[in-house]
Amino acid sequence: MAWFKRESAGLEPQPDRVIKSEGLWFKCDGCRHIMWKKDFEANYEVCTKCDKHFRIDTRTRLAQLFDDGVWTEEDGNIETTDPLNFTDLKPYKGRVKAAQKKTGRKDAVVNARGKMNGREVIISALEYGFIGGSMGGVVGETVTRAAEKALAAGIPLIAISATGGARMMEGTVSLMTMVKISAALAKLDDAKIPYISILTDPTTGGVTASFAMLGDLNIGEPGALIGFAGPRVIEQTIRQKLPPGFQRSEFLLEKGFLDAVVHRREMKHYLTRALDWMTNTPREAEAS
Ligand SMILES: [Zn+2]
């Protein structure tokens, strides 16, 4: 009965006919939809089926907002001095070094200056990949400088948050930073220069408690987790179950904590229109 059995090992893949598809596909962990990575990237790293907004780094984010993806970085050379000489499981200095190597940045923020649809703006964006986008003394100084430069030049400031909050390894220095940035933003307000805050997934802790919620407009990305304390801490404190969607952009918009929830694809256009209205000044023709 040899014809019932498979006698050879079966089909052998021929090396010249193997197509490498690894890395070409992206699977959404929200709806399990599988899409071409190129389509996903062309869609601003948002799922083409369920619209889940994935976290993106500052480089990708800034390229989406500035005309032709061109901007100049400012204040990128400030480094922490480890003011508390802090060690938890590892020395803080070592954590900073590792994060610098991973992201190619000195700390968790980028100040970028360039044109957005023909209008000059300064954007201060947090890098989540650098110790969770946490706000220590360097982030404080850098965002403050962005506000001071916007004030001196009379151009709008946009902050983009992606952060777990204050950096615990810098303790009080992080907390003082909240005051420092808030004071600089108050001067912008006095001078009637627009400041817009974009809150992306996640924006929590001390950043929410300071500059992220101080915008003339506070805009959330769809589905972003935005809050001060985490939901588990709140549930344990108030001993109540929280409603579904609590601390997500849409819920916060409904409760009046945000002014708008804007799709990443629409963000540049939305910011431009908002600044047209807020500044009432002409700009060069819309580039894209
Ligand atoms: Zn999806």
Coordinates of C-alpha atoms and ligand atoms in Angstrom, one line a residue:
M1 CA 0.0 0.0 0.0
A2 CA 2.9 2.3 -0.7
W3 CA 0.7 4.7 -2.6
F4 CA -1.1 5.6 0.6
K5 CA 2.1 6.9 2.2
R6 CA 4.1 9.9 1.4
E7 CA 7.5 8.5 0.7
S8 CA 9.4 11.7 0.0
A9 CA 9.8 14.5 2.5
G10 CA 7.3 16.6 0.5
L11 CA 7.9 19.9 -1.1
E12 CA 11.2 21.6 -0.4
P13 CA 11.2 25.4 -0.6
Q14 CA 13.5 26.5 -3.3
P15 CA 15.8 29.3 -2.1
D16 CA 15.4 31.5 -5.1
R17 CA 11.6 31.3 -4.9
V18 CA 11.2 32.3 -1.2
I19 CA 9.6 35.7 -0.8
K20 CA 10.5 37.5 2.3
S21 CA 7.3 39.2 3.7
E22 CA 8.5 39.8 7.2
G23 CA 8.2 43.4 8.2
L24 CA 5.9 44.3 5.3
W25 CA 2.7 43.8 7.3
F26 CA 1.3 45.5 10.4
K27 CA -1.3 44.0 12.7
C28 CA -3.5 46.3 14.6
D29 CA -3.8 45.2 18.3
G30 CA -7.1 47.1 18.6
C31 CA -9.1 45.3 15.9
R32 CA -6.7 42.6 14.7
H33 CA -6.8 44.0 11.1
I34 CA -3.8 43.2 9.1
M35 CA -2.6 45.9 6.7
W36 CA 0.4 46.8 4.5
K37 CA 2.9 48.6 6.6
K38 CA 3.2 51.2 3.9
D39 CA -0.5 51.9 4.0
F40 CA -0.4 52.2 7.7
E41 CA 2.5 54.7 7.6
A42 CA 0.8 56.6 4.8
N43 CA -2.3 56.8 7.1
Y44 CA -0.3 58.7 9.7
E45 CA 0.3 55.4 11.7
V46 CA -3.5 55.2 12.4
C47 CA -5.3 51.8 11.8
T48 CA -7.0 51.9 8.4
K49 CA -9.9 50.0 9.8
C50 CA -10.7 51.0 13.4
D51 CA -8.8 54.4 13.5
K52 CA -6.7 53.4 16.5
H53 CA -4.0 56.1 16.8
F54 CA -0.7 54.4 17.5
R55 CA 2.1 56.1 19.4
I56 CA 4.7 57.8 17.2
D57 CA 8.0 59.4 18.0
T58 CA 8.7 63.1 17.8
R59 CA 10.6 62.8 14.4
T60 CA 7.5 61.2 12.7
R61 CA 5.2 63.6 14.5
L62 CA 7.1 66.8 13.5
A63 CA 7.4 65.6 9.9
Q64 CA 3.6 65.3 9.7
L65 CA 3.1 68.9 10.9
F66 CA 5.9 71.0 9.3
D67 CA 5.8 72.0 5.6
D68 CA 7.8 69.5 3.6
G69 CA 8.8 67.9 6.9
V70 CA 11.4 70.6 7.4
W71 CA 12.2 72.2 10.7
T72 CA 15.2 73.3 12.8
E73 CA 15.9 71.9 16.2
E74 CA 16.7 74.4 19.0
D75 CA 17.8 74.0 22.6
G76 CA 18.7 70.3 22.0
N77 CA 22.0 70.4 24.0
I78 CA 20.7 70.6 27.5
E79 CA 21.5 67.6 29.7
T80 CA 20.4 66.6 33.2
T81 CA 23.0 67.0 36.0
D82 CA 21.2 64.3 38.2
P83 CA 20.5 66.9 40.9
L84 CA 19.5 64.4 43.5
N85 CA 22.2 61.9 42.7
F86 CA 19.3 59.4 42.5
T87 CA 19.5 55.6 42.5
D88 CA 16.5 53.2 42.5
L89 CA 17.0 49.8 40.9
K90 CA 19.6 51.4 38.7
P91 CA 21.5 54.7 39.0
Y92 CA 19.5 57.5 37.3
K93 CA 22.7 58.5 35.4
G94 CA 22.7 55.0 33.8
R95 CA 19.1 55.2 32.8
V96 CA 19.6 58.6 31.1
K97 CA 22.6 57.3 29.2
A98 CA 20.6 54.3 28.0
A99 CA 17.7 56.5 26.9
Q100 CA 20.1 58.9 25.1
K101 CA 21.6 56.0 23.2
K102 CA 18.1 54.6 22.3
T103 CA 16.6 57.8 21.1
G104 CA 19.6 59.9 20.0
R105 CA 18.3 62.8 22.2
K106 CA 19.7 64.4 25.3
D107 CA 16.4 64.3 27.0
A108 CA 12.6 63.8 26.5
V109 CA 11.8 66.9 24.5
V110 CA 12.4 68.5 21.1
N111 CA 12.0 72.2 20.4
A112 CA 11.4 72.6 16.7
R113 CA 10.9 75.7 14.6
G114 CA 9.6 75.8 11.1
K115 CA 6.6 76.6 9.0
M116 CA 3.2 75.1 9.2
N117 CA 1.2 75.9 6.1
G118 CA 3.4 79.0 5.6
R119 CA 3.1 80.3 9.2
E120 CA 6.2 80.2 11.4
V121 CA 5.6 78.3 14.7
I122 CA 7.5 76.7 17.5
I123 CA 6.6 73.2 18.5
S124 CA 7.8 71.7 21.8
A125 CA 7.2 67.9 21.6
L126 CA 7.7 65.2 24.2
E127 CA 9.5 62.0 23.3
Y128 CA 7.7 59.1 25.0
G129 CA 10.6 56.7 24.2
F130 CA 12.9 58.7 26.6
I131 CA 12.1 57.5 30.1
G132 CA 8.3 57.6 29.3
G133 CA 8.4 61.2 28.1
S134 CA 8.9 62.2 31.7
M135 CA 9.3 65.9 32.8
G136 CA 12.4 66.6 34.7
G137 CA 14.5 69.8 34.9
V138 CA 15.6 69.6 31.3
V139 CA 12.1 69.3 29.9
G140 CA 11.1 72.2 32.1
E141 CA 14.0 74.4 30.9
T142 CA 13.5 73.4 27.2
V143 CA 9.7 74.0 27.1
T144 CA 10.2 77.3 29.0
R145 CA 12.8 78.4 26.4
A146 CA 10.3 77.5 23.6
A147 CA 7.7 79.8 25.3
E148 CA 10.3 82.6 25.7
K149 CA 11.3 82.4 22.1
A150 CA 7.7 82.4 20.9
L151 CA 7.2 85.5 23.1
A152 CA 10.3 87.2 21.7
A153 CA 9.4 86.4 18.1
G154 CA 5.7 86.9 18.5
I155 CA 4.9 83.5 16.9
P156 CA 2.5 80.8 18.1
L157 CA 3.6 78.0 20.4
I158 CA 2.4 74.4 20.2
A159 CA 3.1 71.8 22.8
I160 CA 2.7 68.1 22.0
S161 CA 2.5 65.8 25.1
A162 CA 3.2 62.0 25.2
T163 CA 4.2 61.4 28.8
G164 CA 3.8 59.6 32.1
G165 CA 4.2 62.8 34.0
A166 CA 6.9 64.3 36.3
R167 CA 10.2 62.4 36.4
M168 CA 10.4 60.9 39.9
M169 CA 14.2 60.6 39.8
E170 CA 14.3 64.4 39.9
G171 CA 11.7 64.8 42.6
T172 CA 11.2 68.4 43.6
V173 CA 13.0 69.7 40.6
S174 CA 10.3 68.2 38.4
L175 CA 7.6 69.8 40.5
M176 CA 9.2 73.2 40.4
T177 CA 9.3 72.8 36.6
M178 CA 5.5 72.9 36.5
V179 CA 5.6 76.3 38.0
K180 CA 8.4 77.5 35.8
I181 CA 6.6 76.5 32.5
S182 CA 3.3 77.9 33.7
A183 CA 4.9 81.3 34.5
A184 CA 6.4 81.4 31.0
L185 CA 3.0 80.5 29.4
A186 CA 1.3 83.3 31.4
K187 CA 3.6 85.8 29.7
L188 CA 2.5 84.5 26.3
D189 CA -1.1 84.9 27.4
D190 CA -0.4 88.5 28.5
A191 CA 1.1 89.2 25.1
K192 CA -1.9 87.6 23.4
I193 CA 0.3 85.1 21.6
P194 CA -1.5 81.8 20.9
Y195 CA -0.5 78.6 22.8
I196 CA -2.1 75.3 21.7
S197 CA -1.7 72.1 23.5
I198 CA -2.0 68.7 21.8
L199 CA -2.5 65.7 24.2
T200 CA -1.6 62.4 22.7
D201 CA -1.7 58.9 24.2
P202 CA -0.7 58.9 27.1
T203 CA -0.7 62.3 28.8
T204 CA -0.8 61.9 32.5
G205 CA 0.6 63.1 35.9
G206 CA 2.4 66.4 36.3
V207 CA 2.4 67.3 32.6
T208 CA -1.4 67.2 32.6
A209 CA -1.4 69.2 35.8
S210 CA 0.7 72.0 34.2
F211 CA 1.3 72.9 30.5
A212 CA -0.8 70.2 28.8
M213 CA -4.0 71.7 30.1
L214 CA -3.0 75.4 29.9
G215 CA -3.5 75.8 26.1
D216 CA -5.8 78.5 24.7
L217 CA -7.0 75.3 22.9
N218 CA -6.5 71.9 24.4
I219 CA -6.8 69.2 21.6
G220 CA -6.8 65.5 22.2
E221 CA -6.0 62.7 19.7
P222 CA -8.8 60.1 19.4
G223 CA -8.7 57.4 22.1
A224 CA -5.8 59.0 24.0
L225 CA -5.4 58.2 27.7
I226 CA -5.4 61.6 29.5
G227 CA -5.5 62.1 33.2
F228 CA -3.7 62.9 36.4
A229 CA -3.8 59.8 38.5
G230 CA -4.3 56.4 36.9
P231 CA -7.8 54.8 36.9
R232 CA -6.8 52.1 39.4
V233 CA -5.6 54.6 42.0
I234 CA -8.9 56.6 41.6
E235 CA -11.0 53.5 41.9
Q236 CA -9.2 52.5 45.1
T237 CA -9.5 56.0 46.6
I238 CA -13.2 56.7 45.8
R239 CA -14.2 52.9 46.1
Q240 CA -16.3 53.1 43.0
K241 CA -16.2 51.6 39.6
L242 CA -15.3 54.1 36.9
P243 CA -17.5 54.5 33.8
P244 CA -16.4 53.0 30.5
G245 CA -14.1 55.2 28.5
F246 CA -13.1 57.2 31.6
Q247 CA -9.9 59.3 31.0
R248 CA -10.1 58.9 27.2
S249 CA -10.2 61.9 24.9
E250 CA -13.9 61.5 23.8
F251 CA -15.1 61.2 27.5
L252 CA -13.0 64.3 28.4
L253 CA -14.4 66.3 25.5
E254 CA -17.9 65.5 26.6
K255 CA -17.1 66.6 30.2
G256 CA -15.5 69.8 29.0
F257 CA -11.8 69.1 29.8
L258 CA -10.8 69.2 26.1
D259 CA -11.9 71.7 23.4
A260 CA -11.6 69.2 20.5
V261 CA -10.7 65.7 19.5
V262 CA -8.9 65.8 16.2
H263 CA -7.9 62.9 13.9
R264 CA -4.1 62.9 13.2
R265 CA -4.8 63.2 9.5
E266 CA -6.7 66.5 10.1
M267 CA -4.4 67.9 12.8
K268 CA -2.2 70.2 10.6
H269 CA -5.2 71.7 8.8
Y270 CA -7.1 72.1 12.1
L271 CA -4.1 73.9 13.8
T272 CA -3.7 76.2 10.8
R273 CA -7.4 77.2 10.8
A274 CA -7.3 77.7 14.5
L275 CA -4.3 79.9 14.3
D276 CA -5.8 81.9 11.3
W277 CA -8.7 82.6 13.6
M278 CA -6.7 83.3 16.7
T279 CA -4.1 85.6 15.1
N280 CA -6.2 87.1 12.4
T281 CA -3.0 87.6 10.3
P282 CA -2.4 86.5 6.8
R283 CA 0.1 83.8 6.0
E284 CA 1.7 82.3 2.9
A285 CA -0.5 80.1 0.8
E286 CA -1.4 76.7 2.3
A287 CA 1.2 74.2 1.2
S288 CA -0.6 71.0 1.8
Ligands
ZN1 ZN -7.5 48.6 14.1

